[in-house]
Short mmCIF file of C-alpha atoms in Angstrom, two decimals:
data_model
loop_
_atom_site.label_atom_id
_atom_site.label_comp_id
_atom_site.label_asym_id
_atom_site.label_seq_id
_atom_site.Cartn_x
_atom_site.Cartn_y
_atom_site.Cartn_z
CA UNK A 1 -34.60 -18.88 1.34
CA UNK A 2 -34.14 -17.24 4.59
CA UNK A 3 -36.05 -17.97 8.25
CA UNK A 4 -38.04 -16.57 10.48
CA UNK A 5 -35.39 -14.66 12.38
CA UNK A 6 -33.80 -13.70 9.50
CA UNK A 7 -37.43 -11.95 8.56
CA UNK A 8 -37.34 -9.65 11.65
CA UNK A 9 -33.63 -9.04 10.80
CA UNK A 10 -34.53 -7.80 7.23
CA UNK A 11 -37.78 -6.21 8.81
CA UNK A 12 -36.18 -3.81 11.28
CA UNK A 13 -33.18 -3.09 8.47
CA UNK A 14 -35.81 -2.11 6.02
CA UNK A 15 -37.76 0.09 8.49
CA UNK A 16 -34.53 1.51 10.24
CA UNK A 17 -33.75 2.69 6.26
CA UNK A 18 -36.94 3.98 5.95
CA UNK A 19 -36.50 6.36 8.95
CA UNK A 20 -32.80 6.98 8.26
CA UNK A 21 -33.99 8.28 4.64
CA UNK A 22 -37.36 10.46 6.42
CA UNK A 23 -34.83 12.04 8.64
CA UNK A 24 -32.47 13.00 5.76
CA UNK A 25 -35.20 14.06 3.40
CA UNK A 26 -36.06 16.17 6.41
CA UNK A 27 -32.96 17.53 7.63
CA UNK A 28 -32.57 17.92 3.38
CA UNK A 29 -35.16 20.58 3.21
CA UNK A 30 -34.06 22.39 6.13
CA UNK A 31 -30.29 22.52 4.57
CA UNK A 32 -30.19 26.58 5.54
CA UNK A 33 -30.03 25.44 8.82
CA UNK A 34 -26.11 24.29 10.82
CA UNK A 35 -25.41 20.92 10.52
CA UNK A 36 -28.46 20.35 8.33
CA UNK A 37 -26.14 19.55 5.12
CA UNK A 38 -23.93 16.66 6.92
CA UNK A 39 -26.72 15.20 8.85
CA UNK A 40 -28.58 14.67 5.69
CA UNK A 41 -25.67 12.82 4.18
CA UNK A 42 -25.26 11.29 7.76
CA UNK A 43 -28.65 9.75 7.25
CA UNK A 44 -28.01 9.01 3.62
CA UNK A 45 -24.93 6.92 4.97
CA UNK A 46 -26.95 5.52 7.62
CA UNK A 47 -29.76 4.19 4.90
CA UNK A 48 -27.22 2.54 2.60
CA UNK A 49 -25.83 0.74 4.95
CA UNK A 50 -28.82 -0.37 6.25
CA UNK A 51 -30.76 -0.94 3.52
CA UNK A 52 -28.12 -2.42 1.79
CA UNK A 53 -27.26 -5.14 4.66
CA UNK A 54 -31.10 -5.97 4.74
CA UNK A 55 -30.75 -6.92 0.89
CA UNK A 56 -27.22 -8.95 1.77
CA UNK A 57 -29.37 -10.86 4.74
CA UNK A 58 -31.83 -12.64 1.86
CA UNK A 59 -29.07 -13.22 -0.34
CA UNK A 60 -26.64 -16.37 -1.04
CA UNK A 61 -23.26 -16.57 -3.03
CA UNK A 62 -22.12 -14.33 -5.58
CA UNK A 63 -24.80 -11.54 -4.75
CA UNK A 64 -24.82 -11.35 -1.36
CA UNK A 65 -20.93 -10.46 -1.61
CA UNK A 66 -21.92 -8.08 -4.08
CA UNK A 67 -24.32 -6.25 -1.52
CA UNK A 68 -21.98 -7.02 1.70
CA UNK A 69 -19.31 -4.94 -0.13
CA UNK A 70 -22.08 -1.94 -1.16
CA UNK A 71 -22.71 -1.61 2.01
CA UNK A 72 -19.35 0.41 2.75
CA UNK A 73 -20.34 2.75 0.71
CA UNK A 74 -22.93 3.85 3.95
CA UNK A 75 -20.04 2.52 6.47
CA UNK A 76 -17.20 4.34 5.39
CA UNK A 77 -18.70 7.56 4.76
CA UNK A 78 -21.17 7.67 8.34
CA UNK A 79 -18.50 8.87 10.62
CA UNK A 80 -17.14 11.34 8.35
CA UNK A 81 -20.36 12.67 8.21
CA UNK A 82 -21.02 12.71 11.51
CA UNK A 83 -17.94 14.84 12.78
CA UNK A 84 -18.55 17.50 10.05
CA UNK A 85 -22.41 17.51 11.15
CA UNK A 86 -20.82 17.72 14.97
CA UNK A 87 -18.75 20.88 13.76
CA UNK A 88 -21.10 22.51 11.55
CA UNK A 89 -23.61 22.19 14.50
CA UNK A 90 -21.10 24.01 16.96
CA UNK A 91 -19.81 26.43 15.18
CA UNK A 92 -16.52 24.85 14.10
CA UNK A 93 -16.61 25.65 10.80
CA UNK A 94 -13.61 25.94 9.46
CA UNK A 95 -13.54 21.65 9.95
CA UNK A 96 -16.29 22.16 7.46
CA UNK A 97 -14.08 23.42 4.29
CA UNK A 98 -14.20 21.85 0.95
CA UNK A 99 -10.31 21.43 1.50
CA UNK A 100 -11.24 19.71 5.28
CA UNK A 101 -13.76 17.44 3.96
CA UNK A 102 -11.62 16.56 0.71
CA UNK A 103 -8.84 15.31 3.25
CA UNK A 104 -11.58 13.60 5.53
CA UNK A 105 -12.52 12.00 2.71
CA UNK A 106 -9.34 10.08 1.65
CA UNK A 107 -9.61 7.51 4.05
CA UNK A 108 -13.46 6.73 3.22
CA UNK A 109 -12.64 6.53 -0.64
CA UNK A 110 -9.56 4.66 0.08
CA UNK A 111 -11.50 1.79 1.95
CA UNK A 112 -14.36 1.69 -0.48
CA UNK A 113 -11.67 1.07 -3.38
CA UNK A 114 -9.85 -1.69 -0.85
CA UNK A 115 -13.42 -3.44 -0.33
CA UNK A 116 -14.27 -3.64 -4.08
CA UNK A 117 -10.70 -4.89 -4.66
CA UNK A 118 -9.92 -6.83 -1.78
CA UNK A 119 -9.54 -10.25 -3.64
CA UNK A 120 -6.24 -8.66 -4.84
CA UNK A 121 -4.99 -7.79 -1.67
CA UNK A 122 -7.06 -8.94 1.53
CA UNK A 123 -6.31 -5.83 3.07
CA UNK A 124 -10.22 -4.88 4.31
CA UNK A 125 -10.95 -9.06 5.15
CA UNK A 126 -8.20 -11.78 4.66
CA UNK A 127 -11.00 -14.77 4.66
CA UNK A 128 -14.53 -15.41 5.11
CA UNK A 129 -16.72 -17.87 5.50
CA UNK A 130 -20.65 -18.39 5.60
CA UNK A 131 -22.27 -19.38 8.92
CA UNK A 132 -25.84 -20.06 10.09
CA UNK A 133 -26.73 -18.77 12.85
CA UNK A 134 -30.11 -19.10 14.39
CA UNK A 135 -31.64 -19.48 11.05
CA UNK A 136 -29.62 -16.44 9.36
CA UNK A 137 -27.03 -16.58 7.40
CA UNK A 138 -23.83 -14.20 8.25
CA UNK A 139 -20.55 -13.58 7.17
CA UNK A 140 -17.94 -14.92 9.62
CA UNK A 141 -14.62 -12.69 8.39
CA UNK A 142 -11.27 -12.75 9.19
CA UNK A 143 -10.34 -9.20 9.15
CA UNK A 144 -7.30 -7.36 7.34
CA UNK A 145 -4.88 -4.67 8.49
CA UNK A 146 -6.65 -2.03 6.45
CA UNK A 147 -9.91 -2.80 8.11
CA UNK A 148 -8.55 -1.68 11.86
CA UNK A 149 -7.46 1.24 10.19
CA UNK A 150 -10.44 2.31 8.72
CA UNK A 151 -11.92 1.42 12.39
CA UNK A 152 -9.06 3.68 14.31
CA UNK A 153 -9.92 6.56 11.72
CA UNK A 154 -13.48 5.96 11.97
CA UNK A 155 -13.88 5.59 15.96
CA UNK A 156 -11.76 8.50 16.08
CA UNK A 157 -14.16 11.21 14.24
CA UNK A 158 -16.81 9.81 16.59
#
């Protein structure tokens, strides 16, 4: 189904998820402590999307779109978790608010609905197409005007 390269590709996902979820579980039972909360949900993000593109990579038609677009469920929500782990971490908490995060948040649930949906619209990825490259198989995409926006809002937290 997949080659050789493509093993080591799936390999390092898997065990970069398997860290990613350690160091959440971790930071999870240490949640009294700043920044503890968001960098557990950081590395919660950071497993999805890993984990998630590892399952894409041995995939072909219907369900590796299927796990392509789970995947930004992890992608959208990382950097939002990451500045509100920043803050918590220094002391900035009032970036930390329920009413802060709910407004963070928009912009991550707005892009997960516009990935799920994009057939509609093409507003995350206008076209794609299926490549091989050095025996795995990725998603070439043409990307839509929602997509830099997400990536403006998302470099931007960072």
């Amino acid at each position: 189904m997949f080659g050789i390269d493509a093993s080591i590709h799936v390999g390092l996902l898997a065990g970069s998820s398997l860290v990613t979820a350690g160091l959440g579980a971790h930071a999870w039972r240490r949640r009294e402590n700043p920044g503890a909360r968001p960098f557990a949900l950081m590395m919660a993000a950071a497993t999805v999307w890993s984990a998630c593109y590892a399952v894409a990579l041995t995939q072909a038609g219907g369900p590796r779109l299927f796990w392509e677009r789970a995947q930004w469920f992890g992608i959208a929500a990382l950097p939002v978790c990451f500045f509100l782990f920043a803050m918590e971490y220094t002391g900035r908490d009032s970036y930390t608010t329920r009413r802060a995060m709910a407004v963070l948040a928009v912009i991550p649930a707005v892009t997960i609905l516009l990935v799920w949906t994009n057939p509609a619209h093409q507003l995350i990825w206008r076209s794609y197409e299926l490549t091989e490259t050095n025996g795995i198989t990725v998603i070439e995409q043409w990307l839509g005007g929602w997509y830099w926006l997400n990536l403006l809002f998302a470099y931007g937290l960072v």
